[in-house]
XYZ file of N, CA and C in Angstrom:
621
model
N 108.542 94.060 89.586
C 108.064 93.376 88.392
C 106.550 93.481 88.300
N 106.032 93.484 87.079
C 104.608 93.644 86.878
C 103.951 92.320 86.565
N 102.743 92.127 87.084
C 102.012 90.893 86.851
C 101.259 90.973 85.542
N 101.002 89.807 84.886
C 100.248 89.816 83.637
C 98.797 90.183 83.882
N 98.135 90.647 82.829
C 96.739 91.035 82.933
C 95.845 89.823 82.732
N 95.136 89.356 83.773
C 94.272 88.192 83.638
C 92.999 88.533 82.890
N 92.339 87.513 82.360
C 91.073 87.727 81.680
C 89.927 87.542 82.664
N 88.962 88.471 82.659
C 87.848 88.361 83.591
C 86.860 87.297 83.163
N 86.152 86.705 84.137
C 85.124 85.735 83.813
C 83.926 86.421 83.189
N 83.640 87.661 83.615
C 82.526 88.437 83.087
C 83.032 89.784 82.599
N 82.454 90.335 81.522
C 82.890 91.640 81.033
C 82.741 92.713 82.107
N 83.687 93.664 82.135
C 83.660 94.753 83.109
C 83.387 96.057 82.381
N 82.359 96.781 82.813
C 82.040 98.079 82.229
C 82.688 99.155 83.089
N 83.580 99.935 82.487
C 84.312 100.949 83.229
C 83.686 102.316 83.014
N 83.575 103.084 84.098
C 83.024 104.434 84.028
C 83.865 105.309 83.116
N 83.224 106.094 82.280
C 83.944 106.966 81.353
C 84.306 108.300 82.010
N 83.425 108.818 82.884
C 83.630 110.144 83.464
C 84.806 110.189 84.435
N 84.799 109.348 85.452
C 85.907 109.270 86.408
C 86.288 107.803 86.575
N 87.056 107.273 85.628
C 87.334 105.836 85.631
C 88.302 105.374 86.703
N 89.020 106.303 87.337
C 90.087 105.927 88.256
C 89.822 106.439 89.664
N 90.032 105.567 90.646
C 89.903 105.946 92.048
C 91.219 105.613 92.753
N 91.749 106.568 93.464
C 92.946 106.355 94.273
C 92.517 105.917 95.662
N 92.878 104.695 96.028
C 92.488 104.153 97.322
C 93.457 104.645 98.393
N 93.366 105.925 98.674
C 94.299 106.539 99.626
C 93.800 107.922 100.003
N 94.141 108.353 101.206
C 93.874 109.729 101.626
C 95.179 110.530 101.700
N 96.269 109.947 101.204
C 97.569 110.619 101.235
C 97.607 111.782 100.247
N 97.899 112.956 100.755
C 98.000 114.117 99.860
C 99.211 113.995 98.938
N 100.257 113.294 99.379
C 101.434 113.106 98.549
C 101.110 112.246 97.329
N 100.375 111.163 97.548
C 100.011 110.296 96.421
C 99.035 111.003 95.482
N 98.116 111.762 96.037
C 97.164 112.489 95.191
C 97.892 113.524 94.336
N 98.861 114.214 94.922
C 99.625 115.207 94.171
C 100.422 114.550 93.055
N 100.994 113.383 93.340
C 101.748 112.665 92.311
C 100.838 112.193 91.186
N 99.715 111.585 91.542
C 98.801 111.076 90.530
C 98.272 112.189 89.640
N 98.094 113.372 90.201
C 97.577 114.501 89.421
C 98.538 114.907 88.305
N 99.813 114.535 88.417
C 100.774 114.855 87.362
C 100.402 114.176 86.042
N 99.728 113.040 86.110
C 99.375 112.303 84.897
C 98.154 112.885 84.197
N 97.496 113.839 84.824
C 96.391 114.590 84.226
C 95.223 113.698 83.800
N 94.962 112.684 84.588
C 93.775 111.859 84.409
C 92.768 112.221 85.493
N 91.483 112.255 85.177
C 90.499 112.503 86.226
C 90.472 111.341 87.210
N 90.435 111.638 88.506
C 90.368 110.568 89.497
C 89.694 111.073 90.763
N 89.131 110.132 91.495
C 88.582 110.399 92.812
C 89.488 109.744 93.845
N 89.329 110.118 95.098
C 90.062 109.462 96.176
C 89.077 108.881 97.181
N 89.472 107.793 97.796
C 88.622 107.164 98.807
C 89.498 106.399 99.792
N 89.192 106.549 101.067
C 89.942 105.830 102.101
C 89.655 104.336 102.000
N 90.686 103.499 101.943
C 90.449 102.063 101.801
C 89.932 101.398 103.068
N 90.283 101.951 104.244
C 89.833 101.346 105.490
C 90.443 99.985 105.752
N 91.711 99.827 105.401
C 92.410 98.549 105.552
C 93.321 98.595 106.772
N 93.277 97.546 107.573
C 94.152 97.432 108.734
C 95.572 97.141 108.247
N 96.520 98.012 108.579
C 97.891 97.862 108.085
C 98.804 97.169 109.093
N 98.262 96.244 109.823
C 99.038 95.514 110.817
C 100.110 94.661 110.144
N 101.256 94.571 110.785
C 102.349 93.748 110.276
C 102.089 92.274 110.590
N 102.456 91.396 109.665
C 102.334 89.965 109.885
C 103.699 89.410 110.281
N 103.754 88.510 111.267
C 105.033 87.975 111.742
C 105.840 87.340 110.612
N 107.119 87.717 110.532
C 108.010 87.113 109.555
C 107.823 87.608 108.129
N 106.956 88.575 107.924
C 106.673 89.056 106.574
C 107.796 89.967 106.085
N 108.278 89.716 104.883
C 109.301 90.569 104.290
C 108.706 91.925 103.922
N 109.515 93.000 103.991
C 108.997 94.326 103.647
C 108.376 94.383 102.256
N 109.022 93.747 101.275
C 108.498 93.753 99.917
C 107.137 93.068 99.862
N 107.008 91.958 100.573
C 105.743 91.219 100.595
C 104.652 92.021 101.281
N 105.015 92.726 102.341
C 104.025 93.542 103.044
C 103.525 94.678 102.159
N 104.443 95.327 101.441
C 104.038 96.413 100.549
C 103.088 95.907 99.474
N 103.399 94.757 98.881
C 102.529 94.176 97.851
C 101.164 93.817 98.434
N 101.169 93.186 99.599
C 99.913 92.736 100.217
C 99.002 93.915 100.531
N 99.559 94.969 101.115
C 98.732 96.105 101.504
C 98.246 96.908 100.297
N 99.087 97.057 99.274
C 98.642 97.749 98.061
C 97.474 97.002 97.438
N 97.576 95.695 97.404
C 96.506 94.862 96.856
C 95.247 94.942 97.712
N 95.412 94.863 99.023
C 94.260 94.909 99.928
C 93.520 96.242 99.822
N 94.255 97.339 99.732
C 93.642 98.659 99.619
C 92.842 98.784 98.322
N 93.453 98.345 97.216
C 92.774 98.435 95.928
C 91.514 97.579 95.915
N 91.614 96.359 96.425
C 90.471 95.452 96.409
C 89.338 95.948 97.309
N 89.695 96.538 98.440
C 88.666 97.008 99.377
C 87.791 98.077 98.740
N 88.420 99.025 98.038
C 87.650 100.090 97.401
C 86.940 99.576 96.156
N 87.571 98.677 95.406
C 86.955 98.136 94.191
C 85.651 97.409 94.500
N 85.593 96.745 95.638
C 84.366 96.046 96.019
C 83.222 97.022 96.262
N 83.550 98.221 96.739
C 82.531 99.229 97.009
C 82.209 100.094 95.800
N 83.139 100.120 94.818
C 82.976 101.014 93.674
C 83.118 100.247 92.354
N 82.152 99.392 92.047
C 82.223 98.657 90.773
C 82.157 99.624 89.585
N 82.783 99.228 88.492
C 82.776 100.076 87.310
C 83.907 101.075 87.270
N 84.892 100.912 88.142
C 86.037 101.815 88.175
C 87.328 101.004 88.268
N 88.387 101.585 87.763
C 89.714 101.086 88.086
C 90.109 101.697 89.423
N 90.658 100.900 90.303
C 91.066 101.381 91.626
C 92.561 101.153 91.800
N 93.238 102.194 92.239
C 94.682 102.142 92.440
C 95.001 102.115 93.924
N 95.670 101.054 94.349
C 96.150 100.955 95.724
C 97.669 101.034 95.737
N 98.218 101.630 96.784
C 99.668 101.765 96.878
C 100.105 101.658 98.332
N 101.288 101.124 98.525
C 101.838 101.056 99.878
C 103.355 101.095 99.797
N 103.951 101.705 100.805
C 105.408 101.784 100.875
C 105.885 101.297 102.231
N 106.887 100.431 102.210
C 107.509 99.952 103.438
C 108.995 100.298 103.376
N 109.453 101.080 104.345
C 110.856 101.474 104.415
C 111.544 100.657 105.506
N 112.792 100.280 105.249
C 113.511 99.501 106.251
C 115.009 99.717 106.149
N 115.663 99.575 107.285
C 117.115 99.678 107.377
C 117.595 98.469 108.163
N 118.359 97.608 107.513
C 118.720 96.310 108.092
C 117.432 95.576 108.469
N 117.235 95.246 109.730
C 116.025 94.525 110.146
C 114.979 95.436 110.759
N 115.197 96.734 110.713
C 114.275 97.687 111.339
C 113.335 98.308 110.313
N 112.033 98.239 110.570
C 111.060 98.924 109.742
C 111.049 100.400 110.129
N 111.101 101.272 109.144
C 111.106 102.713 109.396
C 109.687 103.240 109.263
N 109.056 103.464 110.394
C 107.683 103.966 110.391
C 107.679 105.480 110.260
N 106.508 106.043 110.042
C 106.366 107.501 110.055
C 106.616 107.986 111.481
N 107.526 108.931 111.680
C 107.900 109.337 113.045
C 106.748 109.859 113.891
N 105.874 110.667 113.280
C 104.719 111.159 114.021
C 104.979 112.419 114.833
N 106.124 112.486 115.517
C 106.461 113.634 116.370
C 107.876 114.124 116.051
N 108.155 115.410 116.291
C 109.479 115.950 115.984
C 110.618 115.191 116.667
N 110.441 114.847 117.940
C 111.494 114.145 118.668
C 111.805 112.791 118.033
N 110.754 112.075 117.641
C 110.943 110.772 117.000
C 111.562 110.936 115.619
N 111.227 112.031 114.946
C 111.787 112.323 113.625
C 113.304 112.524 113.727
N 113.721 113.327 114.696
C 115.151 113.573 114.900
C 115.873 112.279 115.266
N 115.279 111.499 116.154
C 115.902 110.251 116.595
C 116.070 109.273 115.438
N 115.031 109.164 114.597
C 115.106 108.228 113.471
C 116.184 108.654 112.476
N 116.232 109.940 112.152
C 117.246 110.416 111.218
C 118.657 110.228 111.778
N 118.819 110.458 113.057
C 120.139 110.288 113.675
C 120.611 108.845 113.546
N 119.694 107.888 113.663
C 120.052 106.468 113.513
C 120.419 106.125 112.072
N 119.905 106.894 111.119
C 120.157 106.606 109.706
C 121.446 107.240 109.198
N 122.061 108.102 109.966
C 123.297 108.759 109.551
C 124.347 107.729 109.129
N 124.872 107.873 107.899
C 125.908 106.981 107.402
C 125.432 105.592 107.028
N 124.139 105.363 107.005
C 123.608 104.024 106.732
C 122.807 103.997 105.429
N 122.367 102.801 105.086
C 121.625 102.564 103.860
C 120.205 102.115 104.196
N 119.219 102.742 103.585
C 117.819 102.374 103.804
C 117.182 101.973 102.474
N 116.224 101.056 102.563
C 115.541 100.550 101.379
C 114.056 100.909 101.460
N 113.479 101.222 100.314
C 112.064 101.589 100.245
C 111.374 100.724 99.203
N 110.472 99.874 99.665
C 109.685 99.022 98.777
C 108.337 99.706 98.548
N 108.071 100.100 97.311
C 106.836 100.805 96.983
C 106.045 99.978 95.982
N 104.876 99.524 96.390
C 104.048 98.654 95.550
C 102.791 99.377 95.107
N 102.320 99.039 93.898
C 101.039 99.533 93.412
C 100.236 98.365 92.859
N 98.915 98.458 93.006
C 97.990 97.489 92.416
C 96.853 98.249 91.764
N 96.544 97.873 90.543
C 95.443 98.459 89.793
C 94.432 97.346 89.537
N 93.204 97.529 90.018
C 92.242 96.429 89.958
C 90.825 96.947 89.730
N 89.925 96.023 89.423
C 88.493 96.310 89.312
C 87.737 95.245 90.086
N 86.449 95.524 90.331
C 85.620 94.547 91.028
C 85.416 93.291 90.194
N 85.667 93.379 88.882
C 85.486 92.225 88.008
C 86.623 91.231 88.050
N 87.680 91.530 88.786
C 88.754 90.571 88.948
C 90.016 90.864 88.165
N 89.996 91.862 87.291
C 91.207 92.243 86.583
C 92.177 92.894 87.557
N 93.462 92.549 87.469
C 94.418 93.098 88.425
C 95.828 93.132 87.848
N 96.488 94.252 88.035
C 97.877 94.442 87.648
C 98.643 94.974 88.850
N 99.913 94.638 88.943
C 100.692 95.132 90.071
C 102.143 95.356 89.676
N 102.833 96.162 90.482
C 104.238 96.456 90.241
C 104.904 96.806 91.565
N 106.197 96.526 91.658
C 106.968 96.837 92.872
C 108.240 97.569 92.487
N 108.502 98.685 93.151
C 109.725 99.452 92.924
C 110.589 99.399 94.184
N 111.884 99.182 94.001
C 112.826 99.182 95.115
C 113.800 100.345 94.960
N 113.870 101.180 95.970
C 114.769 102.329 95.975
C 115.741 102.191 97.145
N 116.996 102.501 96.891
C 118.030 102.441 97.931
C 118.545 103.850 98.193
N 118.482 104.273 99.447
C 118.952 105.600 99.850
C 120.161 105.438 100.762
N 121.258 106.076 100.406
C 122.444 106.079 101.259
C 122.552 107.457 101.904
N 122.459 107.477 103.216
C 122.535 108.737 103.956
C 123.993 109.126 104.180
N 124.279 110.393 104.040
C 125.611 110.870 104.390
C 125.756 110.842 105.901
N 126.961 110.927 106.376
C 127.199 110.970 107.809
C 126.955 112.387 108.322
N 126.063 112.515 109.293
C 125.768 113.835 109.869
C 125.537 113.688 111.372
N 125.635 114.795 112.093
C 125.499 114.751 113.547
C 124.064 115.040 113.972
N 123.814 114.952 115.265
C 122.483 115.169 115.811
C 121.977 116.577 115.518
N 122.880 117.551 115.584
C 122.484 118.936 115.333
C 121.955 119.108 113.910
N 122.545 118.385 112.957
C 122.069 118.450 111.570
C 120.656 117.900 111.469
N 120.409 116.769 112.121
C 119.067 116.182 112.124
C 118.059 117.136 112.758
N 118.463 117.791 113.829
C 117.566 118.733 114.505
C 117.257 119.941 113.613
N 118.274 120.448 112.923
C 118.059 121.598 112.037
C 117.133 121.211 110.886
N 117.332 120.003 110.370
C 116.481 119.575 109.257
C 115.023 119.477 109.691
N 114.773 118.824 110.804
C 113.400 118.639 111.277
C 112.745 119.983 111.582
N 113.514 120.917 112.116
C 112.975 122.243 112.399
C 112.624 122.992 111.110
N 113.420 122.781 110.079
C 113.219 123.492 108.821
C 112.149 122.846 107.950
N 112.061 121.504 107.994
C 111.141 120.790 107.114
C 110.558 119.574 107.846
N 109.554 119.773 108.679
C 108.941 118.646 109.388
C 108.429 117.604 108.391
N 108.815 116.358 108.608
C 108.387 115.263 107.731
C 107.887 114.102 108.583
N 107.117 114.448 109.613
C 106.673 113.437 110.572
C 105.708 112.431 109.961
N 105.069 112.807 108.842
C 104.107 111.909 108.203
C 104.704 111.170 107.013
N 106.036 111.123 106.941
C 106.727 110.439 105.841
C 107.571 109.292 106.389
N 107.508 108.152 105.734
C 108.348 107.025 106.124
C 109.816 107.415 105.986
N 110.590 107.226 107.029
C 111.984 107.639 107.027
C 112.199 109.009 107.611
N 111.132 109.845 107.626
C 111.223 111.149 108.256
C 111.909 112.218 107.437
N 111.795 112.161 106.106
C 112.397 113.176 105.243
C 111.545 113.343 103.990
N 111.815 114.407 103.242
C 111.145 114.662 101.969
C 112.205 114.850 100.897
N 112.331 113.858 100.034
C 113.342 113.938 98.976
C 113.058 115.082 98.020
N 111.768 115.435 97.869
C 111.405 116.515 96.958
C 111.691 117.890 97.539
N 112.181 117.920 98.769
C 112.493 119.187 99.430
C 113.908 119.195 99.963
N 114.067 119.734 101.175
C 115.380 119.860 101.798
C 115.986 118.505 102.165
N 115.156 117.484 102.244
C 115.654 116.151 102.606
C 116.759 115.640 101.712
N 116.807 116.127 100.468
C 117.858 115.696 99.545
C 119.246 116.001 100.100
N 119.349 116.986 101.001
C 120.645 117.371 101.558
C 121.208 116.330 102.524
N 120.379 115.371 102.926
C 120.815 114.346 103.879
C 121.407 113.123 103.188
N 121.374 113.089 101.853
C 121.746 111.878 101.126
C 123.154 111.923 100.555
N 123.757 110.743 100.520
C 125.000 110.544 99.788
C 124.678 110.145 98.354
N 123.645 109.274 98.207
C 123.214 108.843 96.879
C 121.838 108.201 96.971
N 121.179 108.110 95.801
C 119.877 107.441 95.692
C 119.910 106.564 94.449
N 119.566 105.292 94.611
C 119.492 104.375 93.476
C 118.031 103.998 93.266
N 117.488 104.360 92.105
C 116.087 104.085 91.835
C 115.827 104.079 90.334
N 114.792 103.342 89.922
C 114.346 103.398 88.535
C 113.343 104.534 88.336
N 112.818 105.049 89.445
C 111.740 106.028 89.358
C 111.793 106.947 90.577
N 112.196 108.205 90.420
C 112.318 109.113 91.569
C 110.996 109.376 92.285
N 109.867 109.187 91.594
C 108.582 109.423 92.258
C 108.220 108.288 93.209
N 108.858 107.139 93.064
C 108.558 106.002 93.945
C 108.875 106.328 95.393
N 109.974 107.034 95.618
C 110.386 107.353 96.976
C 109.394 108.294 97.657
N 108.704 109.111 96.867
C 107.690 110.003 97.433
C 106.422 109.224 97.771
N 106.202 108.087 97.100
C 105.061 107.251 97.474
C 104.242 106.653 96.353
N 104.506 107.053 95.086
C 103.731 106.504 93.981
C 104.604 106.463 92.730
N 105.048 105.270 92.298
C 105.939 105.169 91.136
C 105.201 105.428 89.825
N 105.324 106.632 89.303
C 104.548 107.042 88.138
C 104.997 106.375 86.847
N 106.259 106.017 86.739
C 106.723 105.352 85.520
C 106.060 103.990 85.372
N 106.063 103.217 86.443
C 105.394 101.913 86.412
C 103.895 102.073 86.266
N 103.326 103.054 86.952
C 101.883 103.270 86.883
C 101.448 103.622 85.471
N 102.223 104.425 84.772
C 101.886 104.778 83.395
C 101.763 103.526 82.531
N 102.674 102.581 82.735
C 102.619 101.332 81.962
C 101.347 100.544 82.275
N 100.998 100.474 83.551
C 99.792 99.731 83.938
C 98.539 100.388 83.374
N 98.476 101.713 83.445
C 97.322 102.428 82.929
C 97.159 102.220 81.435
N 98.267 102.202 80.719
C 98.207 101.987 79.275
C 97.640 100.597 78.960
N 98.008 99.607 79.757
C 97.535 98.245 79.530
C 96.033 98.100 79.720
N 95.432 98.957 80.547
C 93.988 98.859 80.790
C 93.196 99.894 79.997
N 93.862 100.556 79.045
C 93.144 101.475 78.179
C 93.059 102.892 78.659
N 93.947 103.294 79.576
C 93.998 104.676 80.053
C 95.378 105.258 79.733
N 95.626 105.556 78.454
C 96.954 106.011 78.052
C 97.290 107.390 78.605
N 98.570 107.603 78.884
C 99.100 108.882 79.360
C 100.300 109.228 78.507
N 100.405 110.425 77.895
C 99.363 111.470 77.915
C 98.251 111.144 76.925
């Protein structure tokens, strides 16, 4: 759901040349954002992504997306800043980025025949206090496969830097039984359908 657009206490002057900054160093998010054909810069938010005890995955995704956007907005006044975060989970287990091939195979093997959820949050904000946010929930049902299948997949398409250890935009689609989502780009890391709505509300229409 998207939050309403609050009114700022002081007028905010937005840069005309490069009004948008992506608070991320993720090449996946940058590639997705480039589809909207808006000029943008990228900047590392420098936010500690530590988990808080008892925090729900959806709440963590919202909190970190907001923290990333606010951190860069404080350093870059006069710009809209986009923060995003994704938290993947299966039952009570958070699915982190595997990091190594062995961990990638192990994680996928555990997901065989199971259902995983992906909470992807975005926040669009300025240093003047204006802020919009949205959360997308995607459900992935993995088909039943053996260890050898997981090993072949990881060898063919390493996805060690992706939550869940797969790439839906590539060969990873072969591991699924079904995907339930309002926005297929959300699973990759940036829900463009929701983002388009937020951008339109702040005066950055697409196309």
